[in-house]
Short mmCIF file of C-alpha atoms in Angstrom, two decimals:
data_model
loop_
_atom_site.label_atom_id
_atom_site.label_comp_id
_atom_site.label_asym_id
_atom_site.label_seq_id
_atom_site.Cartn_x
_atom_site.Cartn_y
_atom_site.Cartn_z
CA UNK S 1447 5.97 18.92 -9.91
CA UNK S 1448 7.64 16.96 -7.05
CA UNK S 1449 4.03 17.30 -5.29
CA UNK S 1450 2.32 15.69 -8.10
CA UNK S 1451 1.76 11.80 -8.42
CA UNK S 1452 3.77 12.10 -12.11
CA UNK S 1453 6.91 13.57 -9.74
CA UNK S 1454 6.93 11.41 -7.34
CA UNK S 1455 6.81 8.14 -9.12
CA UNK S 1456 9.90 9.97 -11.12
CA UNK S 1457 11.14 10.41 -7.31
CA UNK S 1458 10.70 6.11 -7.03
CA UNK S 1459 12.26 5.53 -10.04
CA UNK S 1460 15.69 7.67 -9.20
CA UNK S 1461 15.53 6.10 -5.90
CA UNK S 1462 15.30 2.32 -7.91
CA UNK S 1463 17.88 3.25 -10.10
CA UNK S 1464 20.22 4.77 -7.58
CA UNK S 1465 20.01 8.43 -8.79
CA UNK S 1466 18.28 9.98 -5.85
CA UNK S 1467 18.65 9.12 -1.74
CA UNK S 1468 16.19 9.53 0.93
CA UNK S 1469 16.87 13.15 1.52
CA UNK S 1470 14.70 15.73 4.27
CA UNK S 1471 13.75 17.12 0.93
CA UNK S 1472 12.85 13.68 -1.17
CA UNK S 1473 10.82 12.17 2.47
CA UNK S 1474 9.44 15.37 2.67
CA UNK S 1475 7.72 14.96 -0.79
CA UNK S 1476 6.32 11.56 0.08
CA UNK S 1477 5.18 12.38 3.36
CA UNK S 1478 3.10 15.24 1.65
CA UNK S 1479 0.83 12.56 -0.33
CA UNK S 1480 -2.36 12.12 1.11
CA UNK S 1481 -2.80 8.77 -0.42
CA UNK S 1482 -6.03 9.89 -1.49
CA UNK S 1483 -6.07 6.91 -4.55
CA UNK S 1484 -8.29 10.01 -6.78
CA UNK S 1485 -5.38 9.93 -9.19
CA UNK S 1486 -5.78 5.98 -9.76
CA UNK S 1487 -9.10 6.40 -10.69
CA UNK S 1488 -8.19 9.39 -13.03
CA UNK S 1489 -4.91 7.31 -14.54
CA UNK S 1490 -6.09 6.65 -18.17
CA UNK S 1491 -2.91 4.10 -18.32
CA UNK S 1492 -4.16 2.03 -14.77
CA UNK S 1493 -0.64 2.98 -13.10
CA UNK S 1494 -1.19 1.42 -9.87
CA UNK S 1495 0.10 4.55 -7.94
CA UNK S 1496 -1.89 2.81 -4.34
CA UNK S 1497 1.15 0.46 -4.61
CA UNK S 1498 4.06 2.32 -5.54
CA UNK S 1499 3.17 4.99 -2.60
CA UNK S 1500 2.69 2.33 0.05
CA UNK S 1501 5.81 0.47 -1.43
CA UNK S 1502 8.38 3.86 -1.03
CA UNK S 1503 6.85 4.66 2.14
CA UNK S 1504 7.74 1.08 3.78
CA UNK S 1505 11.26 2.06 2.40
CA UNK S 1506 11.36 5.13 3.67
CA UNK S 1507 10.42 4.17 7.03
CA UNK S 1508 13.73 1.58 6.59
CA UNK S 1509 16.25 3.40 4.99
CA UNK S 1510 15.69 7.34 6.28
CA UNK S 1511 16.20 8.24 9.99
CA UNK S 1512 13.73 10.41 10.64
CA UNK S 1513 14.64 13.52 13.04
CA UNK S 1514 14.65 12.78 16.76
CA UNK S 1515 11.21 15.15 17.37
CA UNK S 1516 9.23 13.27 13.95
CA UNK S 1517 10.49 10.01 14.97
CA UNK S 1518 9.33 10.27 19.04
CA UNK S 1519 5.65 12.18 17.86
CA UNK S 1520 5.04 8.85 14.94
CA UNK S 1521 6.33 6.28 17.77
CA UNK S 1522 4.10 7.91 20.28
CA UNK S 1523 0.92 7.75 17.80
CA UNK S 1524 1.24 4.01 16.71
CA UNK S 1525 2.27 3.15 20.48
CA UNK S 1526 -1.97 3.95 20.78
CA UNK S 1527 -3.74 4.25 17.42
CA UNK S 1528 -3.39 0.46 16.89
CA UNK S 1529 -4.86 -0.92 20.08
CA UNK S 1530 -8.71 -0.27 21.05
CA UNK S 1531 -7.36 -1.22 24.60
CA UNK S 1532 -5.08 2.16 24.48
CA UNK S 1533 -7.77 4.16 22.88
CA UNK S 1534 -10.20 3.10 25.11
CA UNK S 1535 -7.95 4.59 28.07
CA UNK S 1536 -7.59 7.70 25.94
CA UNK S 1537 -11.17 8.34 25.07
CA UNK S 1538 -11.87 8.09 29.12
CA UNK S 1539 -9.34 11.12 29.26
CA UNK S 1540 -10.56 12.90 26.77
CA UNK S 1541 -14.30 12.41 28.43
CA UNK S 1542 -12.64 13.61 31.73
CA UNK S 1543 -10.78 16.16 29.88
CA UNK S 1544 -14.17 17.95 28.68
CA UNK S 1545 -16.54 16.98 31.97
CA UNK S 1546 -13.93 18.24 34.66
CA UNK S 1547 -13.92 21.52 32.69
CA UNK S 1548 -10.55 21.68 31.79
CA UNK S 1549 -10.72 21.90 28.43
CA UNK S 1550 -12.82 24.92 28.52
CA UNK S 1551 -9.61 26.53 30.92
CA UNK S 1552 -7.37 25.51 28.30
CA UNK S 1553 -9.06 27.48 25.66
CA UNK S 1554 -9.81 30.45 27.37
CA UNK S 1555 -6.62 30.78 28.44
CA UNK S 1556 -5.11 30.83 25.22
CA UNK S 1557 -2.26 28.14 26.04
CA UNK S 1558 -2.86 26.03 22.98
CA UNK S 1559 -1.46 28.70 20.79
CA UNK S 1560 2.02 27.95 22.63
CA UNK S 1561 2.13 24.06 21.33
CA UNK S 1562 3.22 23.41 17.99
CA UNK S 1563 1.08 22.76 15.92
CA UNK S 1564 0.64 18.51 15.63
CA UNK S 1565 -0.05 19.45 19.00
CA UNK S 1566 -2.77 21.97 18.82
CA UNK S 1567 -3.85 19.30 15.72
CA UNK S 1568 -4.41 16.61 18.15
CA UNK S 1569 -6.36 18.23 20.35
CA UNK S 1570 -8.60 19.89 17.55
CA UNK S 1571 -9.25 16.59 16.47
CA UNK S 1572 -10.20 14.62 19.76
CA UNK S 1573 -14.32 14.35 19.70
CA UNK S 1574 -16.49 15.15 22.12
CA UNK S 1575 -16.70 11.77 24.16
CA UNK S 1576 -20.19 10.46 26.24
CA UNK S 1577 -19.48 8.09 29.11
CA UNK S 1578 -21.69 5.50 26.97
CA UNK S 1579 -18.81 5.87 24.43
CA UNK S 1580 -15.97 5.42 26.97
CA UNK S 1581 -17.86 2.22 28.47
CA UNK S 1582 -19.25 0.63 25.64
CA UNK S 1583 -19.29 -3.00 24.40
CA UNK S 1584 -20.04 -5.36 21.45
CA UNK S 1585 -21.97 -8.38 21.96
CA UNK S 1586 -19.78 -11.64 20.72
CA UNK S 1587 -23.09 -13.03 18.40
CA UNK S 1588 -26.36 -11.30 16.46
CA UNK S 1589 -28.98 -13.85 15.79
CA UNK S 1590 -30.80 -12.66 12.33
CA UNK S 1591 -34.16 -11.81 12.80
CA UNK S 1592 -36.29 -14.22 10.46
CA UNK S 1593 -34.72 -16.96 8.29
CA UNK S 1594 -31.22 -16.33 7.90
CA UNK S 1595 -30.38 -15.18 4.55
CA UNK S 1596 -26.33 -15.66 5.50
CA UNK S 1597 -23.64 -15.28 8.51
CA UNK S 1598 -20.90 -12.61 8.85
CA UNK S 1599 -18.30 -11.35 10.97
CA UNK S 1600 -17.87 -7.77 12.32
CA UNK S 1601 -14.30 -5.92 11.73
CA UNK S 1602 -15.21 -4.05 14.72
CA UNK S 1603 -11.98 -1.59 14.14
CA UNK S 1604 -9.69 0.57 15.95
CA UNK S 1605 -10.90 4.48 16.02
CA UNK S 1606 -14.67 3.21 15.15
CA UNK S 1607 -14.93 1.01 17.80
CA UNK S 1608 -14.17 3.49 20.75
CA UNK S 1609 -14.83 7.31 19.16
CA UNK S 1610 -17.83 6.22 16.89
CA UNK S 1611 -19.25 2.56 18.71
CA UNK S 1612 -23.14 3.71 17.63
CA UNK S 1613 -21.58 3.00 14.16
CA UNK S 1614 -20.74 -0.78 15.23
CA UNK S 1615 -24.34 -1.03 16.93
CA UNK S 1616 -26.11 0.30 14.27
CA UNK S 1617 -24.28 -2.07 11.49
CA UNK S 1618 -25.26 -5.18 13.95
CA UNK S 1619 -28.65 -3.88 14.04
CA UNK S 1620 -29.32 -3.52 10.37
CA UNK S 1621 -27.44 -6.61 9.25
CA UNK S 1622 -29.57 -8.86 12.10
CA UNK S 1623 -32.75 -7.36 10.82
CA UNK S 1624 -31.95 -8.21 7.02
CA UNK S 1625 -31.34 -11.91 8.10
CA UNK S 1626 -27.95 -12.03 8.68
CA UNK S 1627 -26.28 -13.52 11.61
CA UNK S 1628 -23.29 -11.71 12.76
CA UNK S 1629 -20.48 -12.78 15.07
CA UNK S 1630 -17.82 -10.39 16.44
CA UNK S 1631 -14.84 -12.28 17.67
CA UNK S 1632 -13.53 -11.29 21.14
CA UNK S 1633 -10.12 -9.33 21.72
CA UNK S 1634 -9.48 -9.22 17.75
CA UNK S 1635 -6.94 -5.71 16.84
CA UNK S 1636 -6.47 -3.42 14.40
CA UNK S 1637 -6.11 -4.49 10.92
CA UNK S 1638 -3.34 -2.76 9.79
CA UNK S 1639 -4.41 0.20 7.36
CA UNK S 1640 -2.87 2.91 9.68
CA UNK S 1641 0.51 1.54 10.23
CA UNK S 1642 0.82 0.16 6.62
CA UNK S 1643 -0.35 3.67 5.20
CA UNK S 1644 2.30 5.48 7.31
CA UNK S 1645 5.37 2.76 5.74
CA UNK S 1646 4.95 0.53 9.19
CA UNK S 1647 5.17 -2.64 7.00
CA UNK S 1648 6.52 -4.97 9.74
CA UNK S 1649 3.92 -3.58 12.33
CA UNK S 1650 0.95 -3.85 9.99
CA UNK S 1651 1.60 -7.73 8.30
CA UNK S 1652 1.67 -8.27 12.23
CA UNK S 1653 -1.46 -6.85 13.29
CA UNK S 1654 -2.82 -8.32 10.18
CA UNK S 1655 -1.80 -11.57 10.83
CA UNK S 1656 -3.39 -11.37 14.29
CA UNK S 1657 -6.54 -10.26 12.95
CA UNK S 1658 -6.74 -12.72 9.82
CA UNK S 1659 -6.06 -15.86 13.16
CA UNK S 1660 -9.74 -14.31 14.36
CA UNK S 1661 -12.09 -14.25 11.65
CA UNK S 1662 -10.69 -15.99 8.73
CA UNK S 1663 -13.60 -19.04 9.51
CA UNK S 1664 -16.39 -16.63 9.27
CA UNK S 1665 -18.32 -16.93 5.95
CA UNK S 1666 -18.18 -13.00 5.16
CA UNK S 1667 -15.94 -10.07 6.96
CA UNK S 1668 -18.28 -7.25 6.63
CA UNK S 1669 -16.31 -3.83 7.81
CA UNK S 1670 -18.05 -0.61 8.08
CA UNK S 1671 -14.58 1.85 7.68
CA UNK S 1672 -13.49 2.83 4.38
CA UNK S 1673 -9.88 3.10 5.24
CA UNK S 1674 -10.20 -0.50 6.87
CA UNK S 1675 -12.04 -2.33 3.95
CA UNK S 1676 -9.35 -1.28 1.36
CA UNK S 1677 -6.22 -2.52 3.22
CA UNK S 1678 -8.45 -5.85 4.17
CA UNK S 1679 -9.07 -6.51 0.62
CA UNK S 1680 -5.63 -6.11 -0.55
CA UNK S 1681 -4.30 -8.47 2.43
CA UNK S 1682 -3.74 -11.46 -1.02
CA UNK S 1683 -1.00 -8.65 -2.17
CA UNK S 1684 0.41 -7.96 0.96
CA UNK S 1685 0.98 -11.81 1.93
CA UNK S 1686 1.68 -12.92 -1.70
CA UNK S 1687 5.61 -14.12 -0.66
CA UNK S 1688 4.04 -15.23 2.81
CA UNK S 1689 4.23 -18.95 2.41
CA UNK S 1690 2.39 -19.42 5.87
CA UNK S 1691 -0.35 -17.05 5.19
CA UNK S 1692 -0.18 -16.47 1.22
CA UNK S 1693 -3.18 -18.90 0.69
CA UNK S 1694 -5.10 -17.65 3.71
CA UNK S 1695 -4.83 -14.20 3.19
CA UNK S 1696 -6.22 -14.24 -0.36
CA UNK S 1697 -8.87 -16.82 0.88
CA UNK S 1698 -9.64 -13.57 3.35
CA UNK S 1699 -9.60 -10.78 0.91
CA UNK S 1700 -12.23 -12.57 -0.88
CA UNK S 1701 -14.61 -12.75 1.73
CA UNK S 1702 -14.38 -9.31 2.69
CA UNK S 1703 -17.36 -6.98 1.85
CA UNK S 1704 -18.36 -3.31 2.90
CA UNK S 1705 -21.68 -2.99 4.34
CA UNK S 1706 -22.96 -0.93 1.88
CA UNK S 1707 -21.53 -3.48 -0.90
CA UNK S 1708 -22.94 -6.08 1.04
CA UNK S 1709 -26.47 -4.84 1.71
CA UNK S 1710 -27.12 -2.73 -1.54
CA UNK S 1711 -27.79 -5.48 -4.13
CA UNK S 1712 -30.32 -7.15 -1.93
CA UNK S 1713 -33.91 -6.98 -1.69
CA UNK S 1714 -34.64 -4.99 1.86
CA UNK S 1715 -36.44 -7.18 4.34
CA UNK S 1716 -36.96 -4.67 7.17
CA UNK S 1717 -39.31 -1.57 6.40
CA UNK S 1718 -37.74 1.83 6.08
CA UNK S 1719 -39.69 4.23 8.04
CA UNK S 1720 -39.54 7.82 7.04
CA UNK S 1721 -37.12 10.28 7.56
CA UNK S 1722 -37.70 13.88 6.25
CA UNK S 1723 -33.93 15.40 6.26
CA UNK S 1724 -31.87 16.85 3.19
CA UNK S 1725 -28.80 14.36 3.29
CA UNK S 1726 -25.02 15.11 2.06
CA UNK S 1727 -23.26 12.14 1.16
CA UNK S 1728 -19.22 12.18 1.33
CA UNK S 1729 -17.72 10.01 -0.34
CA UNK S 1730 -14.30 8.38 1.94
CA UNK S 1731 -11.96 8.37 -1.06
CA UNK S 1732 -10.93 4.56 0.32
CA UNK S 1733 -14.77 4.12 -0.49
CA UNK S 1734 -14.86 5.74 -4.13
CA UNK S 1735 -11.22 5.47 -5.50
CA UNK S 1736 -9.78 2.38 -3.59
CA UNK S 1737 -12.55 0.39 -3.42
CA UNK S 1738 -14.84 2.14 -6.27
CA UNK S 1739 -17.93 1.89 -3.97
CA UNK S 1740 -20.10 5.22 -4.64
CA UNK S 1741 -23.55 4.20 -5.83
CA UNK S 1742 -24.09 1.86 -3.13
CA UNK S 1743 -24.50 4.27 -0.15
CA UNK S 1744 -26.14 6.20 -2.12
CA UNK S 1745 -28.97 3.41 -3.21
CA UNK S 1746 -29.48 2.45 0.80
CA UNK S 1747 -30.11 6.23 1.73
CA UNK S 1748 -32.15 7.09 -0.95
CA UNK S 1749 -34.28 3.56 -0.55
CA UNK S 1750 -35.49 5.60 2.77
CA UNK S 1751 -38.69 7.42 2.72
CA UNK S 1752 -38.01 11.36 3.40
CA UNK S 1753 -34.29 11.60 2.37
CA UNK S 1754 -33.36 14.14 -0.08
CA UNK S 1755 -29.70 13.46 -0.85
CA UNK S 1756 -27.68 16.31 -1.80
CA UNK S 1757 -24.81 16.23 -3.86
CA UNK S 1758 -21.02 17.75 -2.66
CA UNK S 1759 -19.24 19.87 -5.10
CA UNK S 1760 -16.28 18.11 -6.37
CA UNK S 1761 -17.61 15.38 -3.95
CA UNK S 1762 -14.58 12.74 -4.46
CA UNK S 1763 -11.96 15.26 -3.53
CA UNK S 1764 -9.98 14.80 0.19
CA UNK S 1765 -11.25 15.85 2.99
CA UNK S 1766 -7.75 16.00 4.68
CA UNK S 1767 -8.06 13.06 7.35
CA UNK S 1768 -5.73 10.61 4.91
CA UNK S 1769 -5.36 8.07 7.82
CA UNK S 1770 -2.98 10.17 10.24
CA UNK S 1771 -2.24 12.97 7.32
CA UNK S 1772 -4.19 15.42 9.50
CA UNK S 1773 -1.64 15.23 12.75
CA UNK S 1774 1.30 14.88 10.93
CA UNK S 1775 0.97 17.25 8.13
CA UNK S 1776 -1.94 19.95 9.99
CA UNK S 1777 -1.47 23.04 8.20
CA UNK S 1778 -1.56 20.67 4.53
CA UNK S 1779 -4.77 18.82 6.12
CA UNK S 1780 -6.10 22.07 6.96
CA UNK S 1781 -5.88 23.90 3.70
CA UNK S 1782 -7.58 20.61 1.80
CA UNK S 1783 -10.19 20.24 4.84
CA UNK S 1784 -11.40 23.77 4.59
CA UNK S 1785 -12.39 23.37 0.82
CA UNK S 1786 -14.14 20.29 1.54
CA UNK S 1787 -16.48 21.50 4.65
CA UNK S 1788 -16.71 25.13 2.27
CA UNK S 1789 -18.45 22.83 -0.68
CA UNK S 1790 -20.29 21.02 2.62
CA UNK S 1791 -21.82 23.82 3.67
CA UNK S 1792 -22.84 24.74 0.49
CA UNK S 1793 -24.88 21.64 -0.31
CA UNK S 1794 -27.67 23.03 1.87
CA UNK S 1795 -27.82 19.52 3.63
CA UNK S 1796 -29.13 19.49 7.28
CA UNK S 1797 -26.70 16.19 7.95
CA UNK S 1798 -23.46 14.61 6.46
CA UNK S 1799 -23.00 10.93 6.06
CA UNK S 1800 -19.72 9.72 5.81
CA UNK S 1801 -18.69 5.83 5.73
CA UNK S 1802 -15.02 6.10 7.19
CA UNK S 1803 -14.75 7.85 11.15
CA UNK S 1804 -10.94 9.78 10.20
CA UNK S 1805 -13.44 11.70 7.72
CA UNK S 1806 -16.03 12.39 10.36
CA UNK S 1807 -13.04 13.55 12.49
CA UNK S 1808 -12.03 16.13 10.58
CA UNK S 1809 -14.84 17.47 9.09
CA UNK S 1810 -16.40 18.37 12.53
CA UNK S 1811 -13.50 19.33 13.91
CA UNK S 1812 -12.80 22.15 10.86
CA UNK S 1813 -16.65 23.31 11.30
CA UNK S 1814 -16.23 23.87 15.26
CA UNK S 1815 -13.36 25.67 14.36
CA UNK S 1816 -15.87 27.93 12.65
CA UNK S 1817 -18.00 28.01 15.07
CA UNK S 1818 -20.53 26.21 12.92
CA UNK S 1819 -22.22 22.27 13.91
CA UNK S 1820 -23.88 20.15 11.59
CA UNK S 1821 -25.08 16.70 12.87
CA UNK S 1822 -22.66 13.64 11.18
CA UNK S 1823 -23.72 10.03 10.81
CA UNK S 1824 -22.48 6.89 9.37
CA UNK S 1825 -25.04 5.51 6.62
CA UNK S 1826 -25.68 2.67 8.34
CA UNK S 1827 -26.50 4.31 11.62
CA UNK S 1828 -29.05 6.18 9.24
CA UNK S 1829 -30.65 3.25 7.88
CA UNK S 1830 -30.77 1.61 11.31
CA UNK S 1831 -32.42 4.86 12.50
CA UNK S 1832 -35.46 4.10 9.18
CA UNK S 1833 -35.84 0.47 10.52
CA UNK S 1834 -36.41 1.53 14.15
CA UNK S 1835 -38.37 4.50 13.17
CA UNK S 1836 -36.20 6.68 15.30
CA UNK S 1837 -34.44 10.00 15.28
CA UNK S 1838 -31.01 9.42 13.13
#
C-alpha cells in the first residue's frame, strides 16, 4: 500500500503532521516512485500528486542523510548529467570505450557481473556513440525557408544534445522548412528536470535560472524532450515566491511549446514524401500525463505518406527510464522496462518513435539485452526524414 500513490501521500501527510520521520524505510518508499504522472491523469478528484512527489522529495533530499555509498553514486551523477560540457567528455569515452575494443573484453570476460548493479546499470544504458555524435554542433540561427510564419528558440537539452544531436538537427530542419526561424542561444545548460525530479531543488531553480537569463526574449521556447517540456512549463510554480524571477518565469512557461504541440495544429508547408514503414508510437508519460500531449505526434506521423502507425498495448504505461529511476533503482526499472519492450515487440512495428531520449535509452538498451534491435527515432527526425525524402 506504501508503494501506491494513495500510501504515499498518507506517508506526506504523517510526515506534515509530525507522525512519521524520514526513515531508510519511509525514503525508501519515495525513492521507489517513478514519477510517472499516469495516476494524475487517472485521479477522478485532480489530486495534484506531480506536486506533492516533487515537494517530499526536495525534503527528503534536506532532512534525510542518505548512506555514505547512495549519497557519493547521486553526487557523482548530477556532478555530469547537468552539464552538456561533462557529457560531451563522457560520450567521447564511451565512443573510445566501444572503438578501442574494450568493451567487447569487458563482456567476454564476464567482469561486469562483479559490479553492483547501478554499476552494471550504467553501463547497460550508455549508447552506442559515432564520432559525428561526440563532435557535433548546433548552429546559433535557422533562417525559415519562405515567409516566416514565426521565430523560436531551441531548448537544445542536456542528454539530447550529446547522445541523440540528429534529434536537435532534425527539429531545426523541420521547423526552418515550415517557416519558422529558430535561434539556439550559445552556452545555455540544463533546465533543471533531472535535478528537480531527484529532490535537487536548490540545484535545479539554479540551472533554471541560468537557462530562463538565455532565452526568455525569444518569442516561443520550442523543446523537443518530454521530460524537459514539463518541468519548463511549470517554471511559474516553481518561481511563484521568487520575487526576482516570479514574473519572468511565468512570462516563460507561457511561451514554451513542444514541437509536436507546436507544429500539429498548423497547415504543413513542406511536402511529406513517402515512407512505407509500420510505426510504434510510445508515448513519454511527461508527453501524455504531464503535459497531456498524445494526439499530436500521432497527427504529424500519420500526415506522412506510407506510415502505418501501430498501437502499444497499455501504451501510456512506464517504460522504466523515470529521469534517473533506471540507475538508481535497476532491478525496479528493469521489471517495468521488460513489460514495456514485451508489448513493443508485439506491436509488429518495424520502428519505435519516442519523443523523450531517457525512453529511447532504455528501451534499446532492454532489447540488446535480448539480443534483439529495432531501429528508434524521435518523431521529428521522422518527419524531417518525409521532407527530405530520405531514409528515417
Amino acid at each position: 500500500e506504501m508503494d501506491s500513490p494513495r500510501g504515499r501521500i498518507d506517508l506526506m501527510r504523517g510526515l506534515k503532521e509530525g507522525k512519521v520521520e524520514f526513515t531508510p524505510i519511509v525514503a525508501g518508499h519515495f525513492d521507489k516512485c517513478l514519477g510517472c504522472m499516469a495516476c494524475v491523469t487517472a485521479c477522478p478528484s485532480g489530486v495534484k500528486y506531480d506536486v506533492l512527489i516533487e515537494e517530499t522529495r526536495a525534503e527528503l533530499e534536506r532532512k534525510y542523510p542518505r548512506p555514505e555509498g547512495d549519497a557519493l553514486f547521486r553526487n557523482a551523477l548530477f556532478s555530469l548529467l547537468p552539464y552538456p560540457n561533462r557529457l560531451r567528455v563522457m560520450a567521447f569515452f564511451l565512443w573510445l570505450y566501444a572503438a578501442s575494443g574494450l568493451q567487447w573484453l569487458v563482456h567476454a570476460s564476464g567482469i561486469l557481473k562483479l559490479l553492483p548493479a547501478r554499476m552494471r546499470a550504467m553501463e547497460a544504458n550508455a549508447p552506442p556513440m559515432t564520432w559525428k555524435q561526440v563532435t557535433s554542433t548546433l548552429p546559433e540561427k535557422v533562417a525559415a525557408q519562405g515567409e516566416e510564419r514565426g521565430r523560436a528558440g531551441l531548448v537544445a537539452g542536456c542528454v539530447q544534445r550529446v547522445f541523440f544531436p540528429g534529434v536537435n538537427e532534425a527539429t531545426l530542419r523541420v521547423l526552418s522548412a515550415e517557416g519558422f526561424t529558430v535561434d539556439v542561444p550559445k552556452d545555455q545548460g540544463c533546465c533543471g528536470a533531472l535535478s528537480m525530479h531527484a529532490g535537487r531543488e536548490d540545484e535545479s531553480l539554479k540551472l533554471a535560472r541560468a537557462l530562463i537569463e538565455k532565452l526568455e526574449g525569444c518569442e516561443t521556447i520550442v523543446v523537443n524532450a518530454a521530460g524537459c517540456g514539463s518541468h519548463l512549463k511549470d517554471y511559474g510554480r516553481l518561481f511563484a515566491h521568487d520575487p526576482e524571477y516570479a514574473e519572468r518565469a511565468k512570462a516563460f512557461a507561457k511561451k514554451v511549446r513542444d514541437v509536436h504541440e507546436l507544429l500539429a495544429p498548423l497547415e504543413p508547408r513542406a511536402k511529406r514524401h513517402p515512407i512505407e514503414m509500420k510505426i510504434a508510437y510510445h508515448d513519454a508519460c511527461h508527453l501524455a500525463h504531464a503535459q497531456r500531449i498524445r494526439s499530436q505526434p500521432r497527427k504529424l506521423l500519420s500526415g506522412i505518406p506510407g506510415v502505418q502507425l501501430c498501437e502499444i498495448a497499455d501504451g501510456e504505461q512506464c517504460c522504466g527510464s523515470a529521469g534517473i529511476y533506471n540507475l538508481v533503482q535497476p532491478e525496479s526499472a528493469q521489471q517495468v522496462g521488460a513489460r514495456k519492450v514485451d508489448n513493443v515487440l508485439n506491436a509488429g512495428a518495424q520502428l519505435i518513435a519516442s519523443g523523450n531520449p531517457g525512453c529511447t535509452l532504455q528501451i534499446e538498451q532492454i532489447l540488446r539485452s535480448r539480443g534483439k534491435t529495432m531501429p528508434s527515432a524521435h518523431p521529428i527526425e521522422i518527419l524531417d526524414a518525409s521532407i527530405r525524402n530520405a531514409k528515417p
